[in-house]
PDB file of N, CA and C in Angstrom:
ATOM      1  N   UNK A   1       6.099  12.863 185.988  1.00  0.00           N
ATOM      2  CA  UNK A   1       6.650  12.647 187.307  1.00  0.00           C
ATOM      3  C   UNK A   1       7.156  13.974 187.844  1.00  0.00           C
ATOM      4  N   UNK A   2       6.860  14.249 189.078  1.00  0.00           N
ATOM      5  CA  UNK A   2       7.257  15.496 189.711  1.00  0.00           C
ATOM      6  C   UNK A   2       8.777  15.529 189.907  1.00  0.00           C
ATOM      7  N   UNK A   3       9.366  16.728 189.868  1.00  0.00           N
ATOM      8  CA  UNK A   3      10.814  16.853 190.031  1.00  0.00           C
ATOM      9  C   UNK A   3      11.274  16.355 191.396  1.00  0.00           C
ATOM     10  N   UNK A   4      10.465  16.557 192.422  1.00  0.00           N
ATOM     11  CA  UNK A   4      10.836  16.082 193.750  1.00  0.00           C
ATOM     12  C   UNK A   4      10.941  14.565 193.771  1.00  0.00           C
ATOM     13  N   UNK A   5      10.004  13.886 193.139  1.00  0.00           N
ATOM     14  CA  UNK A   5      10.039  12.428 193.096  1.00  0.00           C
ATOM     15  C   UNK A   5      11.232  11.920 192.293  1.00  0.00           C
ATOM     16  N   UNK A   6      11.582  12.637 191.231  1.00  0.00           N
ATOM     17  CA  UNK A   6      12.766  12.250 190.454  1.00  0.00           C
ATOM     18  C   UNK A   6      14.028  12.385 191.299  1.00  0.00           C
ATOM     19  N   UNK A   7      14.121  13.491 192.050  1.00  0.00           N
ATOM     20  CA  UNK A   7      15.295  13.699 192.900  1.00  0.00           C
ATOM     21  C   UNK A   7      15.373  12.640 193.999  1.00  0.00           C
ATOM     22  N   UNK A   8      14.232  12.286 194.575  1.00  0.00           N
ATOM     23  CA  UNK A   8      14.212  11.248 195.605  1.00  0.00           C
ATOM     24  C   UNK A   8      14.620   9.905 195.019  1.00  0.00           C
ATOM     25  N   UNK A   9      14.128   9.599 193.828  1.00  0.00           N
ATOM     26  CA  UNK A   9      14.474   8.338 193.176  1.00  0.00           C
ATOM     27  C   UNK A   9      15.968   8.262 192.872  1.00  0.00           C
ATOM     28  N   UNK A  10      16.550   9.351 192.390  1.00  0.00           N
ATOM     29  CA  UNK A  10      17.983   9.388 192.116  1.00  0.00           C
ATOM     30  C   UNK A  10      18.776   9.203 193.411  1.00  0.00           C
ATOM     31  N   UNK A  11      18.318   9.831 194.493  1.00  0.00           N
ATOM     32  CA  UNK A  11      18.976   9.670 195.782  1.00  0.00           C
ATOM     33  C   UNK A  11      18.926   8.242 196.291  1.00  0.00           C
ATOM     34  N   UNK A  12      17.779   7.590 196.118  1.00  0.00           N
ATOM     35  CA  UNK A  12      17.634   6.201 196.556  1.00  0.00           C
ATOM     36  C   UNK A  12      18.551   5.288 195.748  1.00  0.00           C
ATOM     37  N   UNK A  13      18.635   5.515 194.452  1.00  0.00           N
ATOM     38  CA  UNK A  13      19.520   4.703 193.610  1.00  0.00           C
ATOM     39  C   UNK A  13      20.977   4.917 194.032  1.00  0.00           C
ATOM     40  N   UNK A  14      21.339   6.154 194.329  1.00  0.00           N
ATOM     41  CA  UNK A  14      22.704   6.452 194.762  1.00  0.00           C
ATOM     42  C   UNK A  14      23.026   5.764 196.087  1.00  0.00           C
ATOM     43  N   UNK A  15      22.120   5.857 197.059  1.00  0.00           N
ATOM     44  CA  UNK A  15      22.341   5.227 198.365  1.00  0.00           C
ATOM     45  C   UNK A  15      22.414   3.708 198.225  1.00  0.00           C
ATOM     46  N   UNK A  16      21.564   3.138 197.361  1.00  0.00           N
ATOM     47  CA  UNK A  16      21.612   1.697 197.121  1.00  0.00           C
ATOM     48  C   UNK A  16      22.957   1.295 196.511  1.00  0.00           C
ATOM     49  N   UNK A  17      23.449   2.102 195.605  1.00  0.00           N
ATOM     50  CA  UNK A  17      24.764   1.850 195.025  1.00  0.00           C
ATOM     51  C   UNK A  17      25.867   1.932 196.060  1.00  0.00           C
ATOM     52  N   UNK A  18      25.760   2.884 196.969  1.00  0.00           N
ATOM     53  CA  UNK A  18      26.741   3.030 198.030  1.00  0.00           C
ATOM     54  C   UNK A  18      26.731   1.809 198.950  1.00  0.00           C
ATOM     55  N   UNK A  19      25.541   1.349 199.315  1.00  0.00           N
ATOM     56  CA  UNK A  19      25.444   0.161 200.163  1.00  0.00           C
ATOM     57  C   UNK A  19      25.952  -1.087 199.433  1.00  0.00           C
ATOM     58  N   UNK A  20      25.698  -1.169 198.139  1.00  0.00           N
ATOM     59  CA  UNK A  20      26.222  -2.285 197.356  1.00  0.00           C
ATOM     60  C   UNK A  20      27.740  -2.267 197.287  1.00  0.00           C
ATOM     61  N   UNK A  21      28.314  -1.081 197.197  1.00  0.00           N
ATOM     62  CA  UNK A  21      29.768  -0.962 197.164  1.00  0.00           C
ATOM     63  C   UNK A  21      30.382  -1.405 198.481  1.00  0.00           C
ATOM     64  N   UNK A  22      29.761  -1.003 199.582  1.00  0.00           N
ATOM     65  CA  UNK A  22      30.274  -1.364 200.899  1.00  0.00           C
ATOM     66  C   UNK A  22      30.194  -2.872 201.115  1.00  0.00           C
ATOM     67  N   UNK A  23      29.130  -3.494 200.596  1.00  0.00           N
ATOM     68  CA  UNK A  23      28.966  -4.929 200.806  1.00  0.00           C
ATOM     69  C   UNK A  23      29.792  -5.764 199.828  1.00  0.00           C
ATOM     70  N   UNK A  24      30.459  -5.137 198.873  1.00  0.00           N
ATOM     71  CA  UNK A  24      31.350  -5.860 197.983  1.00  0.00           C
ATOM     72  C   UNK A  24      30.766  -6.191 196.626  1.00  0.00           C
ATOM     73  N   UNK A  25      29.597  -5.715 196.314  1.00  0.00           N
ATOM     74  CA  UNK A  25      28.977  -5.974 195.009  1.00  0.00           C
ATOM     75  C   UNK A  25      29.368  -4.841 194.057  1.00  0.00           C
ATOM     76  N   UNK A  26      30.583  -4.919 193.538  1.00  0.00           N
ATOM     77  CA  UNK A  26      31.146  -3.795 192.805  1.00  0.00           C
ATOM     78  C   UNK A  26      30.503  -3.591 191.438  1.00  0.00           C
ATOM     79  N   UNK A  27      30.127  -4.654 190.767  1.00  0.00           N
ATOM     80  CA  UNK A  27      29.520  -4.508 189.440  1.00  0.00           C
ATOM     81  C   UNK A  27      28.149  -3.872 189.552  1.00  0.00           C
ATOM     82  N   UNK A  28      27.352  -4.333 190.498  1.00  0.00           N
ATOM     83  CA  UNK A  28      26.015  -3.768 190.683  1.00  0.00           C
ATOM     84  C   UNK A  28      26.109  -2.324 191.150  1.00  0.00           C
ATOM     85  N   UNK A  29      27.002  -2.038 192.090  1.00  0.00           N
ATOM     86  CA  UNK A  29      27.112  -0.670 192.588  1.00  0.00           C
ATOM     87  C   UNK A  29      27.622   0.271 191.502  1.00  0.00           C
ATOM     88  N   UNK A  30      28.518  -0.197 190.648  1.00  0.00           N
ATOM     89  CA  UNK A  30      28.994   0.645 189.542  1.00  0.00           C
ATOM     90  C   UNK A  30      27.861   0.979 188.590  1.00  0.00           C
ATOM     91  N   UNK A  31      27.020  -0.003 188.319  1.00  0.00           N
ATOM     92  CA  UNK A  31      25.864   0.233 187.447  1.00  0.00           C
ATOM     93  C   UNK A  31      24.893   1.218 188.075  1.00  0.00           C
ATOM     94  N   UNK A  32      24.647   1.081 189.368  1.00  0.00           N
ATOM     95  CA  UNK A  32      23.739   2.007 190.044  1.00  0.00           C
ATOM     96  C   UNK A  32      24.307   3.420 190.098  1.00  0.00           C
ATOM     97  N   UNK A  33      25.608   3.555 190.369  1.00  0.00           N
ATOM     98  CA  UNK A  33      26.235   4.875 190.359  1.00  0.00           C
ATOM     99  C   UNK A  33      26.134   5.520 188.978  1.00  0.00           C
ATOM    100  N   UNK A  34      26.401   4.747 187.937  1.00  0.00           N
ATOM    101  CA  UNK A  34      26.322   5.282 186.578  1.00  0.00           C
ATOM    102  C   UNK A  34      24.895   5.696 186.247  1.00  0.00           C
ATOM    103  N   UNK A  35      23.930   4.882 186.632  1.00  0.00           N
ATOM    104  CA  UNK A  35      22.528   5.221 186.379  1.00  0.00           C
ATOM    105  C   UNK A  35      22.111   6.483 187.109  1.00  0.00           C
ATOM    106  N   UNK A  36      22.551   6.644 188.352  1.00  0.00           N
ATOM    107  CA  UNK A  36      22.224   7.846 189.114  1.00  0.00           C
ATOM    108  C   UNK A  36      22.874   9.079 188.496  1.00  0.00           C
ATOM    109  N   UNK A  37      24.102   8.946 188.043  1.00  0.00           N
ATOM    110  CA  UNK A  37      24.792  10.085 187.435  1.00  0.00           C
ATOM    111  C   UNK A  37      24.130  10.499 186.126  1.00  0.00           C
ATOM    112  N   UNK A  38      23.788   9.537 185.300  1.00  0.00           N
ATOM    113  CA  UNK A  38      23.146   9.849 184.021  1.00  0.00           C
ATOM    114  C   UNK A  38      21.777  10.468 184.252  1.00  0.00           C
ATOM    115  N   UNK A  39      20.997   9.887 185.156  1.00  0.00           N
ATOM    116  CA  UNK A  39      19.665  10.411 185.434  1.00  0.00           C
ATOM    117  C   UNK A  39      19.743  11.822 186.008  1.00  0.00           C
ATOM    118  N   UNK A  40      20.716  12.068 186.863  1.00  0.00           N
ATOM    119  CA  UNK A  40      20.879  13.396 187.446  1.00  0.00           C
ATOM    120  C   UNK A  40      21.245  14.422 186.383  1.00  0.00           C
ATOM    121  N   UNK A  41      22.155  14.060 185.470  1.00  0.00           N
ATOM    122  CA  UNK A  41      22.546  14.992 184.403  1.00  0.00           C
ATOM    123  C   UNK A  41      21.404  15.253 183.438  1.00  0.00           C
ATOM    124  N   UNK A  42      20.658  14.236 183.092  1.00  0.00           N
ATOM    125  CA  UNK A  42      19.526  14.425 182.193  1.00  0.00           C
ATOM    126  C   UNK A  42      18.480  15.315 182.855  1.00  0.00           C
ATOM    127  N   UNK A  43      18.236  15.083 184.135  1.00  0.00           N
ATOM    128  CA  UNK A  43      17.244  15.869 184.865  1.00  0.00           C
ATOM    129  C   UNK A  43      17.678  17.330 184.968  1.00  0.00           C
ATOM    130  N   UNK A  44      18.943  17.595 185.275  1.00  0.00           N
ATOM    131  CA  UNK A  44      19.407  18.976 185.399  1.00  0.00           C
ATOM    132  C   UNK A  44      19.440  19.680 184.046  1.00  0.00           C
ATOM    133  N   UNK A  45      19.811  18.956 182.975  1.00  0.00           N
ATOM    134  CA  UNK A  45      19.801  19.570 181.649  1.00  0.00           C
ATOM    135  C   UNK A  45      18.390  19.904 181.202  1.00  0.00           C
ATOM    136  N   UNK A  46      17.436  19.059 181.554  1.00  0.00           N
ATOM    137  CA  UNK A  46      16.044  19.308 181.207  1.00  0.00           C
ATOM    138  C   UNK A  46      15.525  20.531 181.948  1.00  0.00           C
ATOM    139  N   UNK A  47      15.923  20.695 183.236  1.00  0.00           N
ATOM    140  CA  UNK A  47      15.512  21.861 184.007  1.00  0.00           C
ATOM    141  C   UNK A  47      16.094  23.134 183.403  1.00  0.00           C
ATOM    142  N   UNK A  48      17.370  23.091 182.986  1.00  0.00           N
ATOM    143  CA  UNK A  48      18.012  24.265 182.411  1.00  0.00           C
ATOM    144  C   UNK A  48      17.387  24.640 181.076  1.00  0.00           C
ATOM    145  N   UNK A  49      17.013  23.660 180.265  1.00  0.00           N
ATOM    146  CA  UNK A  49      16.406  23.973 178.971  1.00  0.00           C
ATOM    147  C   UNK A  49      15.015  24.572 179.158  1.00  0.00           C
ATOM    148  N   UNK A  50      14.283  24.139 180.182  1.00  0.00           N
ATOM    149  CA  UNK A  50      12.978  24.735 180.456  1.00  0.00           C
ATOM    150  C   UNK A  50      13.136  26.185 180.908  1.00  0.00           C
ATOM    151  N   UNK A  51      14.138  26.449 181.739  1.00  0.00           N
ATOM    152  CA  UNK A  51      14.360  27.803 182.209  1.00  0.00           C
ATOM    153  C   UNK A  51      14.826  28.717 181.078  1.00  0.00           C
ATOM    154  N   UNK A  52      15.603  28.182 180.170  1.00  0.00           N
ATOM    155  CA  UNK A  52      16.080  28.974 179.051  1.00  0.00           C
ATOM    156  C   UNK A  52      14.980  29.322 178.064  1.00  0.00           C
ATOM    157  N   UNK A  53      14.014  28.421 177.894  1.00  0.00           N
ATOM    158  CA  UNK A  53      12.931  28.703 176.954  1.00  0.00           C
ATOM    159  C   UNK A  53      11.923  29.678 177.526  1.00  0.00           C
ATOM    160  N   UNK A  54      11.845  29.787 178.851  1.00  0.00           N
ATOM    161  CA  UNK A  54      10.904  30.714 179.467  1.00  0.00           C
ATOM    162  C   UNK A  54      11.444  32.146 179.386  1.00  0.00           C
ATOM    163  N   UNK A  55      12.741  32.313 179.619  1.00  0.00           N
ATOM    164  CA  UNK A  55      13.329  33.655 179.674  1.00  0.00           C
ATOM    165  C   UNK A  55      13.463  34.288 178.336  1.00  0.00           C
TER     166      UNK A  55
END
């Protein structure tokens, strides 16, 4: 999967979580926020490890 598509997917999950929070679905929005945060950290750590192995 391309990095751009991963970033777009993380953004969509985050926005969905935000809309769920506004509508009062706190359990679902908390799960979506956590999933977006974990996916974002894994994606950024993977990018940093690739850059470190190249240099």
